[in-house]
CSV table of C-alpha atoms in Angstrom, one decimal:
chain,number,residue,atom,x,y,z
A,1,MET,CA,40.8,-22.1,30.9
A,2,ASN,CA,41.2,-17.8,29.9
A,3,LEU,CA,38.6,-16.0,30.7
A,4,LYS,CA,38.1,-15.2,26.7
A,5,ARG,CA,37.7,-18.6,26.0
A,6,LYS,CA,35.3,-19.2,29.3
A,7,THR,CA,32.9,-16.2,28.3
A,8,LEU,CA,33.1,-17.7,24.2
A,9,VAL,CA,31.4,-21.4,26.1
A,10,LEU,CA,29.4,-19.9,28.2
A,11,VAL,CA,27.6,-17.8,25.0
A,12,SER,CA,27.5,-20.8,23.3
A,13,CYS,CA,25.8,-22.3,25.6
A,14,VAL,CA,23.5,-19.8,26.3
A,15,PHE,CA,22.9,-20.1,22.1
A,16,SER,CA,22.7,-24.0,22.9
A,17,PHE,CA,19.2,-23.4,25.4
A,18,LEU,CA,17.8,-20.2,23.2
A,19,LEU,CA,17.7,-22.4,20.1
A,20,LEU,CA,16.5,-25.5,22.0
A,21,GLU,CA,13.7,-23.4,23.4
A,22,HIS,CA,12.4,-22.0,19.8
A,23,ARG,CA,12.2,-25.5,18.9
A,24,LEU,CA,10.5,-27.2,21.8
A,25,ARG,CA,7.7,-23.8,21.6
A,26,PRO,CA,4.4,-24.6,19.7
A,27,PRO,CA,5.1,-21.9,15.7
A,28,ALA,CA,3.1,-19.7,16.3
A,29,GLU,CA,-0.8,-19.3,14.6
A,30,GLU,CA,0.0,-19.4,10.7
A,31,LEU,CA,-3.4,-18.0,9.5
A,32,ARG,CA,-4.2,-19.2,6.2
A,33,LEU,CA,-6.1,-17.4,3.0
A,34,SER,CA,-9.2,-20.3,2.5
A,35,ASP,CA,-9.0,-19.6,7.1
A,36,TRP,CA,-11.0,-16.5,5.9
A,37,PHE,CA,-10.7,-15.6,2.1
A,38,HIS,CA,-14.0,-16.6,-0.3
A,39,PRO,CA,-13.9,-15.9,-3.9
A,40,GLY,CA,-16.4,-18.3,-5.0
A,41,LYS,CA,-18.8,-16.5,-2.8
A,42,ARG,CA,-18.3,-13.0,-5.7
A,43,PRO,CA,-18.4,-14.6,-8.9
A,44,ASP,CA,-19.4,-12.1,-10.8
A,45,VAL,CA,-15.9,-10.4,-10.4
A,46,VAL,CA,-12.1,-11.0,-10.3
A,47,ALA,CA,-11.2,-12.4,-6.9
A,48,ILE,CA,-7.7,-14.4,-7.7
A,49,THR,CA,-5.5,-13.4,-10.2
A,50,ASP,CA,-4.3,-15.7,-12.0
A,51,TRP,CA,-0.3,-15.9,-10.0
A,52,LEU,CA,-3.3,-16.4,-7.0
A,53,ALA,CA,-3.2,-13.7,-4.2
A,54,PRO,CA,-6.8,-12.1,-3.2
A,55,VAL,CA,-8.4,-9.7,-5.1
A,56,ILE,CA,-10.3,-8.2,-2.3
A,57,TRP,CA,-14.2,-7.1,-2.7
A,58,GLU,CA,-17.0,-6.7,0.3
A,59,GLY,CA,-18.0,-10.0,0.3
A,60,THR,CA,-14.6,-12.4,0.2
A,61,PHE,CA,-13.6,-12.0,3.3
A,62,ASN,CA,-14.2,-12.4,6.7
A,63,ARG,CA,-14.4,-9.9,9.5
A,64,GLN,CA,-14.4,-11.9,12.7
A,65,VAL,CA,-11.2,-14.0,12.0
A,66,LEU,CA,-9.7,-11.5,10.1
A,67,GLY,CA,-10.3,-9.8,14.0
A,68,ARG,CA,-9.0,-12.8,15.5
A,69,TYR,CA,-6.0,-13.5,14.0
A,70,TYR,CA,-4.7,-9.5,14.0
A,71,GLY,CA,-6.0,-9.2,17.7
A,72,ARG,CA,-3.5,-10.4,19.3
A,73,GLN,CA,-0.9,-9.3,16.9
A,74,ASN,CA,0.1,-6.1,18.7
A,75,LEU,CA,0.3,-4.7,15.1
A,76,THR,CA,1.1,-1.5,14.2
A,77,ILE,CA,-0.7,0.2,10.8
A,78,GLY,CA,1.3,3.5,9.0
A,79,LEU,CA,-0.2,5.8,6.6
A,80,ALA,CA,1.5,8.4,5.1
A,81,VAL,CA,0.2,11.9,2.8
A,82,LEU,CA,1.9,14.4,1.4
A,83,ALA,CA,-0.3,17.6,2.0
A,84,THR,CA,1.0,20.6,0.6
A,85,GLY,CA,-0.5,24.1,-0.3
A,86,ARG,CA,-3.2,24.1,-1.5
A,87,THR,CA,-4.2,20.9,-1.2
A,88,ALA,CA,-3.2,20.2,2.2
A,89,ASP,CA,-5.9,23.6,2.8
A,90,GLN,CA,-8.3,21.6,1.1
A,91,TYR,CA,-7.8,17.8,1.4
A,92,LEU,CA,-6.3,17.7,4.7
A,93,GLU,CA,-9.3,17.9,7.7
A,94,VAL,CA,-12.6,15.6,5.8
A,95,PHE,CA,-8.8,12.7,4.7
A,96,MET,CA,-7.3,12.6,9.1
A,97,ARG,CA,-11.6,13.5,10.5
A,98,SER,CA,-12.7,10.1,8.1
A,99,ALA,CA,-9.2,8.1,8.3
A,100,ASN,CA,-10.0,8.9,12.2
A,101,LYS,CA,-13.5,6.6,12.1
A,102,HIS,CA,-12.6,4.3,9.0
A,103,PHE,CA,-8.7,3.5,8.8
A,104,MET,CA,-7.9,0.0,10.2
A,105,SER,CA,-10.4,0.9,13.3
A,106,GLY,CA,-9.3,-0.3,16.6
A,107,TYR,CA,-5.6,-1.0,15.7
A,108,ARG,CA,-2.9,1.2,17.0
A,109,VAL,CA,-2.1,3.4,13.9
A,110,VAL,CA,0.7,6.5,13.0
A,111,PHE,CA,0.1,8.8,10.9
A,112,TYR,CA,2.4,10.0,8.9
A,113,ILE,CA,2.0,14.2,7.3
A,114,MET,CA,4.7,14.8,5.5
A,115,VAL,CA,4.3,18.7,4.5
A,116,ASP,CA,6.0,21.4,3.5
A,117,ASP,CA,4.8,23.8,6.5
A,118,PRO,CA,4.2,21.9,9.7
A,119,LEU,CA,2.7,23.2,11.3
A,120,ARG,CA,-0.2,20.8,11.8
A,121,THR,CA,-0.8,17.7,14.6
A,122,PHE,CA,0.2,14.7,14.1
A,123,LYS,CA,4.0,13.2,13.1
A,124,VAL,CA,4.0,16.1,10.9
A,125,LEU,CA,8.0,15.0,8.8
A,126,PRO,CA,8.9,17.6,6.2
A,127,ILE,CA,9.6,17.2,2.5
A,128,LYS,CA,12.4,18.3,0.6
A,129,GLY,CA,12.1,20.2,-2.8
A,130,ASP,CA,9.6,22.9,-5.2
A,131,ARG,CA,6.2,22.3,-3.8
A,132,TRP,CA,5.2,22.7,-8.0
A,133,GLY,CA,8.0,20.5,-8.8
A,134,ASP,CA,6.5,16.6,-9.5
A,135,PHE,CA,4.1,15.4,-7.0
A,136,HIS,CA,4.6,11.4,-7.5
A,137,LEU,CA,8.1,12.5,-7.1
A,138,THR,CA,8.4,13.9,-3.4
A,139,ARG,CA,5.6,11.8,-2.4
A,140,MET,CA,8.1,8.7,-3.0
A,141,SER,CA,11.6,10.1,-3.0
A,142,SER,CA,10.7,11.5,0.9
A,143,LEU,CA,8.0,8.7,1.7
A,144,ALA,CA,12.2,6.4,0.9
A,145,GLU,CA,14.0,8.6,3.7
A,146,HIS,CA,11.8,8.3,6.4
A,147,ILE,CA,11.2,4.6,5.9
A,148,LEU,CA,15.3,4.6,6.2
A,149,GLY,CA,15.2,6.8,8.7
A,150,HIS,CA,12.8,5.6,11.1
A,151,ILE,CA,9.5,4.8,9.7
A,152,GLU,CA,10.3,0.7,9.1
A,153,ASP,CA,10.7,0.5,13.1
A,154,GLU,CA,8.6,2.5,13.7
A,155,VAL,CA,5.5,0.3,11.9
A,156,ASP,CA,4.2,-4.0,10.6
A,157,PHE,CA,2.2,-2.3,7.7
A,158,LEU,CA,2.5,0.7,6.1
A,159,PHE,CA,0.3,2.6,3.4
A,160,SER,CA,0.7,5.9,0.7
A,161,MET,CA,-2.4,7.8,0.4
A,162,THR,CA,-3.1,11.3,-1.6
A,163,VAL,CA,-5.0,13.2,0.5
A,164,ASN,CA,-7.8,13.6,-2.0
A,165,ARG,CA,-10.1,11.1,-0.1
A,166,VAL,CA,-12.5,10.8,2.4
A,167,PHE,CA,-12.7,7.1,4.0
A,168,GLN,CA,-16.6,6.1,3.9
A,169,ASN,CA,-16.9,2.4,5.6
A,170,ASP,CA,-14.2,-0.1,7.4
A,171,PHE,CA,-10.9,0.3,5.8
A,172,GLY,CA,-9.7,-2.5,7.8
A,173,VAL,CA,-7.3,-4.9,8.5
A,174,GLU,CA,-8.3,-7.1,5.0
A,175,THR,CA,-6.2,-5.4,3.3
A,176,LEU,CA,-3.0,-6.3,5.2
A,177,GLY,CA,-0.1,-8.0,2.6
A,178,ALA,CA,3.9,-7.7,2.0
A,179,SER,CA,3.2,-6.4,-1.2
A,180,VAL,CA,-0.3,-4.9,-2.7
A,181,ALA,CA,-1.4,-2.5,-4.7
A,182,GLN,CA,-4.6,-1.8,-5.6
A,183,LEU,CA,-6.9,-1.7,-8.6
A,184,HIS,CA,-7.2,1.4,-10.7
A,185,ALA,CA,-12.4,2.2,-10.6
A,186,TRP,CA,-12.1,3.8,-14.2
A,187,TRP,CA,-10.2,0.8,-16.0
A,188,TYR,CA,-10.7,-1.6,-14.3
A,189,PHE,CA,-15.0,-1.7,-16.2
A,190,LYS,CA,-12.5,-0.3,-19.2
A,191,ASN,CA,-10.6,-3.0,-20.9
A,192,LYS,CA,-10.0,-1.8,-23.6
A,193,ASP,CA,-7.6,1.0,-24.4
A,194,ILE,CA,-5.6,0.4,-21.1
A,195,PRO,CA,-2.8,3.6,-21.0
A,196,TYR,CA,0.7,0.9,-20.4
A,197,GLU,CA,4.1,3.4,-21.5
A,198,ARG,CA,4.2,1.8,-24.6
A,199,ARG,CA,6.9,2.8,-25.8
A,200,PRO,CA,10.1,0.5,-25.6
A,201,LYS,CA,13.1,2.4,-24.6
A,202,SER,CA,10.9,3.9,-21.6
A,203,ALA,CA,12.2,1.9,-18.1
A,204,ALA,CA,7.9,2.2,-17.5
A,205,CYS,CA,7.3,0.2,-20.6
A,206,ILE,CA,4.7,-3.5,-21.0
A,207,PRO,CA,4.7,-4.4,-24.5
A,208,PHE,CA,0.9,-4.0,-26.7
A,209,GLY,CA,-0.5,-7.7,-25.1
A,210,GLN,CA,1.2,-7.8,-22.5
A,211,GLY,CA,-0.4,-7.0,-18.4
A,212,ASP,CA,-2.8,-7.1,-16.1
A,213,PHE,CA,-4.2,-4.9,-14.3
A,214,TYR,CA,-4.7,-0.7,-14.0
A,215,TYR,CA,-3.4,0.2,-11.0
A,216,ASP,CA,-4.1,3.5,-9.5
A,217,GLY,CA,-1.1,5.1,-8.4
A,218,SER,CA,-2.8,6.7,-5.4
A,219,VAL,CA,-2.6,4.0,-2.9
A,220,ILE,CA,0.0,1.6,-1.9
A,221,GLY,CA,0.7,-0.4,1.1
A,222,GLY,CA,2.8,-3.5,2.5
A,223,ARG,CA,5.6,-4.5,4.5
A,224,PRO,CA,7.9,-1.2,4.7
A,225,LEU,CA,10.2,-3.1,3.6
A,226,GLU,CA,8.8,-3.4,0.7
A,227,VAL,CA,7.1,-0.3,-0.1
A,228,LEU,CA,10.6,1.2,0.3
A,229,THR,CA,12.0,-1.5,-2.6
A,230,LEU,CA,8.8,-0.3,-5.0
A,231,ILE,CA,10.4,2.8,-4.7
A,232,GLU,CA,13.6,2.6,-5.3
A,233,GLY,CA,12.2,0.8,-9.0
A,234,TYR,CA,10.5,3.8,-9.6
A,235,LEU,CA,12.6,6.4,-9.3
A,236,GLN,CA,15.1,4.2,-11.3
A,237,GLY,CA,12.4,4.0,-14.2
A,238,VAL,CA,13.0,8.0,-14.0
A,239,ALA,CA,16.7,7.8,-13.5
A,240,GLN,CA,16.6,5.6,-16.9
A,241,ASP,CA,13.8,7.4,-18.3
A,242,HIS,CA,15.1,11.2,-17.8
A,243,LYS,CA,19.0,9.6,-19.2
A,244,ASN,CA,16.9,8.0,-22.3
A,245,GLY,CA,15.4,12.0,-22.7
A,246,LEU,CA,11.5,10.5,-22.2
A,247,ASN,CA,9.1,11.3,-19.4
A,248,SER,CA,6.5,8.8,-18.3
A,249,THR,CA,4.1,9.2,-15.1
A,250,TYR,CA,3.8,7.5,-11.8
A,251,GLU,CA,1.6,5.2,-12.8
A,252,ARG,CA,3.2,4.3,-15.6
A,253,HIS,CA,5.9,3.3,-13.6
A,254,LEU,CA,4.1,1.5,-11.1
A,255,ASN,CA,2.8,-1.0,-13.3
A,256,LYS,CA,5.4,-2.0,-14.5
A,257,TYR,CA,6.6,-2.7,-11.2
A,258,PHE,CA,3.9,-4.7,-10.0
A,259,PHE,CA,3.9,-6.6,-13.8
A,260,THR,CA,6.7,-7.8,-12.9
A,261,HIS,CA,7.1,-8.0,-9.6
A,262,LYS,CA,2.9,-8.7,-8.7
A,263,PRO,CA,1.6,-7.8,-5.3
A,264,THR,CA,0.4,-10.3,-2.8
A,265,LYS,CA,-2.7,-8.9,-2.3
A,266,LEU,CA,-5.0,-6.9,-4.5
A,267,LEU,CA,-7.9,-3.9,-3.5
A,268,SER,CA,-11.1,-4.1,-4.9
A,269,PRO,CA,-12.4,-0.5,-6.1
A,270,GLU,CA,-13.7,0.0,-3.9
A,271,TYR,CA,-11.7,0.2,-1.3
A,272,SER,CA,-10.2,3.9,-3.9
A,273,TRP,CA,-13.7,4.6,-5.9
A,274,THR,CA,-13.6,8.3,-7.8
A,275,ALA,CA,-16.6,11.1,-6.4
A,276,ALA,CA,-17.8,11.4,-11.0
A,277,LEU,CA,-18.8,7.7,-11.1
A,278,ARG,CA,-21.6,6.0,-10.6
A,279,PRO,CA,-20.4,3.0,-9.2
A,280,PRO,CA,-21.5,-0.8,-10.2
A,281,ALA,CA,-23.6,-3.8,-9.5
A,282,GLN,CA,-20.2,-5.3,-8.8
A,283,VAL,CA,-19.1,-2.7,-6.4
A,284,TRP,CA,-21.1,-3.2,-3.3
A,285,LEU,CA,-19.8,-1.1,-0.7
A,286,VAL,CA,-17.3,2.3,-1.2
A,287,LYS,CA,-14.7,2.2,1.6
A,288,ALA,CA,-13.0,5.5,-0.1
A,289,THR,CA,-13.7,8.0,-2.4
A,290,ARG,CA,-11.1,10.2,-4.0
A,291,LEU,CA,-12.2,14.5,-4.4
A,292,SER,CA,-10.7,16.1,-7.4
A,293,ARG,CA,-8.1,15.0,-9.6
A,294,ARG,CA,-7.1,19.8,-9.9
A,295,TYR,CA,-3.9,18.3,-8.6
A,296,PHE,CA,-2.9,15.5,-9.0
Protein backbone atom coordinates (compact mmCIF):
# COMPACT_ATOMS: atom_id res chain seq x y z
CA MET A 1 0.00 0.00 0.00
CA ASN A 2 1.55 3.33 -1.04
CA LEU A 3 1.91 6.29 1.30
CA LYS A 4 -0.97 8.27 -0.24
CA ARG A 5 -3.37 5.33 0.15
CA LYS A 6 -2.23 4.75 3.75
CA THR A 7 -2.85 8.42 4.55
CA LEU A 8 -6.36 8.30 3.07
CA VAL A 9 -7.17 5.16 5.07
CA LEU A 10 -5.88 6.78 8.27
CA VAL A 11 -7.91 9.93 7.69
CA SER A 12 -11.00 7.82 6.96
CA CYS A 13 -10.53 5.85 10.19
CA VAL A 14 -10.08 9.00 12.25
CA PHE A 15 -13.17 10.56 10.68
CA SER A 16 -15.21 7.40 11.35
CA PHE A 17 -14.09 7.38 14.98
CA LEU A 18 -14.97 11.04 15.47
CA LEU A 19 -18.36 10.53 13.81
CA LEU A 20 -19.09 7.53 16.06
CA GLU A 21 -18.00 9.51 19.13
CA HIS A 22 -20.31 12.37 18.10
CA ARG A 23 -23.25 9.97 17.67
CA LEU A 24 -22.65 8.36 21.07
CA ARG A 25 -22.25 11.67 22.86
CA PRO A 26 -25.48 12.80 24.54
CA PRO A 27 -27.03 15.75 22.71
CA ALA A 28 -26.60 19.22 24.21
CA GLU A 29 -29.58 20.28 26.24
CA GLU A 30 -31.82 22.60 24.26
CA LEU A 31 -33.77 25.36 25.92
CA ARG A 32 -37.40 25.20 24.89
CA LEU A 33 -39.43 28.37 24.66
CA SER A 34 -41.91 27.04 27.23
CA ASP A 35 -39.05 26.53 29.72
CA TRP A 36 -38.54 30.26 30.17
CA PHE A 37 -41.24 32.22 28.32
CA HIS A 38 -44.75 32.63 29.76
CA PRO A 39 -46.87 34.97 27.60
CA GLY A 40 -50.01 34.25 29.63
CA LYS A 41 -48.62 36.35 32.45
CA ARG A 42 -49.06 39.49 30.32
CA PRO A 43 -52.62 39.37 28.91
CA ASP A 44 -52.55 43.18 28.63
CA VAL A 45 -50.10 43.16 25.71
CA VAL A 46 -49.23 41.24 22.56
CA ALA A 47 -46.73 38.71 23.90
CA ILE A 48 -46.57 36.32 20.97
CA THR A 49 -46.88 36.99 17.26
CA ASP A 50 -49.00 35.31 14.59
CA TRP A 51 -45.85 33.44 13.51
CA LEU A 52 -45.26 32.33 17.14
CA ALA A 53 -42.25 34.53 17.86
CA PRO A 54 -42.02 35.74 21.47
CA VAL A 55 -42.44 39.42 22.29
CA ILE A 56 -40.30 40.11 25.34
CA TRP A 57 -42.06 42.15 28.03
CA GLU A 58 -41.17 42.39 31.69
CA GLY A 59 -43.01 39.56 33.43
CA THR A 60 -42.99 37.13 30.49
CA PHE A 61 -39.60 35.53 31.04
CA ASN A 62 -37.81 33.59 33.76
CA ARG A 63 -34.43 35.18 34.49
CA GLN A 64 -33.20 32.25 36.59
CA VAL A 65 -33.82 29.64 33.88
CA LEU A 66 -32.19 31.83 31.23
CA GLY A 67 -29.24 32.57 33.51
CA ARG A 68 -28.57 28.89 34.17
CA TYR A 69 -28.78 28.03 30.47
CA TYR A 70 -26.73 30.86 29.00
CA GLY A 71 -24.26 30.76 31.89
CA ARG A 72 -23.05 27.40 30.52
CA GLN A 73 -22.69 28.61 26.93
CA ASN A 74 -19.48 30.67 27.23
CA LEU A 75 -21.11 33.39 25.15
CA THR A 76 -19.62 36.55 23.72
CA ILE A 77 -22.08 39.30 22.76
CA GLY A 78 -21.17 42.25 20.57
CA LEU A 79 -22.65 45.74 20.81
CA ALA A 80 -21.92 48.02 17.86
CA VAL A 81 -22.59 51.75 17.96
CA LEU A 82 -21.82 54.54 15.50
CA ALA A 83 -20.53 57.66 17.24
CA THR A 84 -19.33 60.46 14.98
CA GLY A 85 -18.83 64.18 15.41
CA ARG A 86 -21.31 65.85 17.73
CA THR A 87 -23.14 62.63 18.52
CA ALA A 88 -19.97 61.18 20.08
CA ASP A 89 -19.43 64.32 22.15
CA GLN A 90 -23.04 64.49 23.27
CA TYR A 91 -24.00 60.86 23.90
CA LEU A 92 -21.13 58.36 23.86
CA GLU A 93 -19.93 58.70 27.44
CA VAL A 94 -23.35 58.21 29.01
CA PHE A 95 -24.12 55.40 26.55
CA MET A 96 -20.97 53.51 27.53
CA ARG A 97 -21.35 54.11 31.27
CA SER A 98 -24.91 52.84 31.28
CA ALA A 99 -24.17 49.93 28.92
CA ASN A 100 -21.29 48.80 31.12
CA LYS A 101 -23.71 48.58 34.01
CA HIS A 102 -26.85 47.18 32.38
CA PHE A 103 -26.10 45.56 29.00
CA MET A 104 -25.62 41.77 29.33
CA SER A 105 -24.32 42.07 32.87
CA GLY A 106 -22.26 39.01 33.82
CA TYR A 107 -21.46 38.01 30.24
CA ARG A 108 -18.50 38.67 27.99
CA VAL A 109 -19.24 41.74 25.86
CA VAL A 110 -17.25 43.36 23.05
CA PHE A 111 -18.11 47.00 22.38
CA TYR A 112 -17.57 48.04 18.77
CA ILE A 113 -17.39 51.84 18.59
CA MET A 114 -17.54 52.97 14.97
CA VAL A 115 -15.98 56.42 14.75
CA ASP A 116 -14.55 58.79 12.16
CA ASP A 117 -11.92 60.07 14.62
CA PRO A 118 -10.57 57.05 16.53
CA LEU A 119 -9.51 58.66 19.81
CA ARG A 120 -11.64 56.40 21.99
CA THR A 121 -10.91 53.25 23.96
CA PHE A 122 -12.64 49.86 23.64
CA LYS A 123 -12.58 48.28 20.17
CA VAL A 124 -12.61 51.26 17.86
CA LEU A 125 -13.64 50.61 14.26
CA PRO A 126 -12.94 53.19 11.56
CA ILE A 127 -15.80 54.04 9.22
CA LYS A 128 -15.83 55.09 5.60
CA GLY A 129 -17.92 57.86 4.12
CA ASP A 130 -18.84 61.45 4.71
CA ARG A 131 -19.80 62.20 8.34
CA TRP A 132 -22.46 64.60 7.05
CA GLY A 133 -23.90 62.03 4.66
CA ASP A 134 -26.69 59.53 5.27
CA PHE A 135 -26.26 58.42 8.89
CA HIS A 136 -27.94 55.03 8.52
CA LEU A 137 -26.27 54.21 5.20
CA THR A 138 -22.88 54.90 6.77
CA ARG A 139 -23.76 52.92 9.88
CA MET A 140 -25.05 49.86 8.05
CA SER A 141 -22.43 49.66 5.30
CA SER A 142 -19.59 50.08 7.81
CA LEU A 143 -21.06 47.45 10.11
CA ALA A 144 -21.41 44.99 7.21
CA GLU A 145 -17.72 45.40 6.37
CA HIS A 146 -16.70 44.73 9.96
CA ILE A 147 -19.00 41.70 10.32
CA LEU A 148 -17.35 40.12 7.28
CA GLY A 149 -13.89 41.27 8.33
CA HIS A 150 -13.83 39.97 11.89
CA ILE A 151 -16.99 40.32 13.99
CA GLU A 152 -18.57 37.06 12.78
CA ASP A 153 -15.59 35.20 14.26
CA GLU A 154 -15.54 37.14 17.55
CA VAL A 155 -19.09 37.08 18.92
CA ASP A 156 -22.06 34.70 19.13
CA PHE A 157 -24.70 37.43 19.03
CA LEU A 158 -24.53 41.02 17.84
CA PHE A 159 -26.61 44.11 18.55
CA SER A 160 -26.36 47.40 16.72
CA MET A 161 -27.79 50.49 18.38
CA THR A 162 -27.76 54.23 17.93
CA VAL A 163 -25.70 56.06 20.52
CA ASN A 164 -28.51 58.33 21.75
CA ARG A 165 -29.70 56.02 24.53
CA VAL A 166 -29.28 55.42 28.23
CA PHE A 167 -29.60 51.94 29.68
CA GLN A 168 -31.61 52.08 32.90
CA ASN A 169 -32.26 48.45 33.84
CA ASP A 170 -31.01 45.00 32.91
CA PHE A 171 -30.85 44.44 29.14
CA GLY A 172 -30.16 40.73 29.40
CA VAL A 173 -30.00 37.39 27.64
CA GLU A 174 -33.78 37.23 27.30
CA THR A 175 -33.17 39.45 24.24
CA LEU A 176 -30.89 36.98 22.43
CA GLY A 177 -32.18 35.32 19.27
CA ALA A 178 -31.31 34.51 15.67
CA SER A 179 -33.06 37.64 14.36
CA VAL A 180 -34.17 40.29 16.85
CA ALA A 181 -36.42 43.26 16.07
CA GLN A 182 -37.34 46.19 18.31
CA LEU A 183 -40.96 47.39 18.50
CA HIS A 184 -41.36 51.14 18.11
CA ALA A 185 -42.36 52.85 21.36
CA TRP A 186 -44.72 55.36 19.74
CA TRP A 187 -46.22 53.32 16.93
CA TYR A 188 -46.86 50.21 19.02
CA PHE A 189 -49.54 52.09 20.95
CA LYS A 190 -50.89 53.97 17.91
CA ASN A 191 -52.64 51.53 15.60
CA LYS A 192 -53.47 53.81 12.68
CA ASP A 193 -51.58 55.84 10.10
CA ILE A 194 -48.53 53.60 10.48
CA PRO A 195 -45.75 55.23 8.40
CA TYR A 196 -44.89 52.30 6.12
CA GLU A 197 -43.61 53.07 2.66
CA ARG A 198 -46.69 52.82 0.42
CA ARG A 199 -45.31 53.84 -3.01
CA PRO A 200 -45.53 50.67 -5.14
CA LYS A 201 -42.29 51.39 -7.01
CA SER A 202 -40.22 51.58 -3.83
CA ALA A 203 -38.31 48.51 -2.66
CA ALA A 204 -39.53 49.36 0.85
CA CYS A 205 -43.22 49.25 -0.10
CA ILE A 206 -45.68 47.43 2.14
CA PRO A 207 -49.08 47.58 0.40
CA PHE A 208 -52.06 49.18 2.08
CA GLY A 209 -53.85 46.78 4.38
CA GLN A 210 -50.68 44.81 5.10
CA GLY A 211 -47.99 44.95 7.78
CA ASP A 212 -47.34 43.32 11.14
CA PHE A 213 -45.78 45.83 13.54
CA TYR A 214 -43.80 49.02 13.11
CA TYR A 215 -40.20 48.40 14.09
CA ASP A 216 -37.74 50.82 15.63
CA GLY A 217 -34.64 51.10 13.46
CA SER A 218 -32.37 52.20 16.31
CA VAL A 219 -31.96 48.60 17.59
CA ILE A 220 -31.31 45.45 15.59
CA GLY A 221 -29.78 42.18 16.76
CA GLY A 222 -29.22 38.50 16.20
CA ARG A 223 -26.58 36.12 15.00
CA PRO A 224 -23.88 38.11 13.16
CA LEU A 225 -24.65 36.59 9.76
CA GLU A 226 -28.38 37.24 10.23
CA VAL A 227 -27.58 40.89 10.94
CA LEU A 228 -25.40 40.91 7.82
CA THR A 229 -28.27 39.50 5.74
CA LEU A 230 -30.55 42.27 7.03
CA ILE A 231 -27.99 44.92 6.12
CA GLU A 232 -27.54 43.46 2.64
CA GLY A 233 -31.31 43.55 2.14
CA TYR A 234 -31.40 47.20 3.22
CA LEU A 235 -28.51 48.22 0.96
CA GLN A 236 -30.06 46.41 -2.01
CA GLY A 237 -33.35 48.21 -1.37
CA VAL A 238 -31.60 51.59 -1.24
CA ALA A 239 -29.78 50.84 -4.49
CA GLN A 240 -33.02 49.79 -6.20
CA ASP A 241 -34.81 52.94 -5.04
CA HIS A 242 -31.92 55.11 -6.18
CA LYS A 243 -32.07 53.50 -9.61
CA ASN A 244 -35.79 54.34 -9.78
CA GLY A 245 -35.29 57.91 -8.59
CA LEU A 246 -36.81 57.22 -5.16
CA ASN A 247 -35.55 57.82 -1.64
CA SER A 248 -37.24 56.00 1.23
CA THR A 249 -36.07 56.00 4.85
CA TYR A 250 -33.87 53.45 6.58
CA GLU A 251 -36.66 52.58 9.01
CA ARG A 252 -39.12 51.90 6.20
CA HIS A 253 -36.63 49.60 4.48
CA LEU A 254 -36.10 47.85 7.81
CA ASN A 255 -39.84 47.36 8.25
CA LYS A 256 -40.12 45.91 4.75
CA TYR A 257 -37.30 43.48 5.53
CA PHE A 258 -38.95 42.26 8.73
CA PHE A 259 -42.29 42.03 6.94
CA THR A 260 -40.82 39.57 4.44
CA HIS A 261 -38.26 37.97 6.80
CA LYS A 262 -40.08 37.53 10.11
CA PRO A 263 -37.88 38.11 13.17
CA THR A 264 -37.52 35.21 15.59
CA LYS A 265 -37.78 37.47 18.64
CA LEU A 266 -39.33 40.90 19.23
CA LEU A 267 -38.39 43.31 21.99
CA SER A 268 -41.19 45.29 23.58
CA PRO A 269 -41.03 49.10 23.69
CA GLU A 270 -39.55 48.71 27.20
CA TYR A 271 -36.18 48.08 25.55
CA SER A 272 -36.15 51.33 23.58
CA TRP A 273 -38.49 53.79 25.20
CA THR A 274 -38.65 57.43 24.10
CA ALA A 275 -37.64 60.00 26.70
CA ALA A 276 -40.32 62.46 25.59
CA LEU A 277 -43.16 59.98 26.25
CA ARG A 278 -44.71 59.06 29.57
CA PRO A 279 -44.75 55.25 29.89
CA PRO A 280 -48.29 53.80 29.85
CA ALA A 281 -49.46 51.13 32.28
CA GLN A 282 -48.33 48.33 29.93
CA VAL A 283 -44.70 49.40 30.29
CA TRP A 284 -43.65 47.88 33.61
CA LEU A 285 -39.90 48.44 33.47
CA VAL A 286 -38.00 50.63 31.01
CA LYS A 287 -34.71 48.96 30.08
CA ALA A 288 -33.31 51.72 27.87
CA THR A 289 -34.43 55.20 26.89
CA ARG A 290 -33.80 57.00 23.63
CA LEU A 291 -32.83 60.65 23.94
CA SER A 292 -33.19 63.49 21.43
CA ARG A 293 -33.52 62.50 17.77
CA ARG A 294 -31.96 65.71 16.53
CA TYR A 295 -29.11 63.95 14.72
CA PHE A 296 -30.87 60.70 14.00
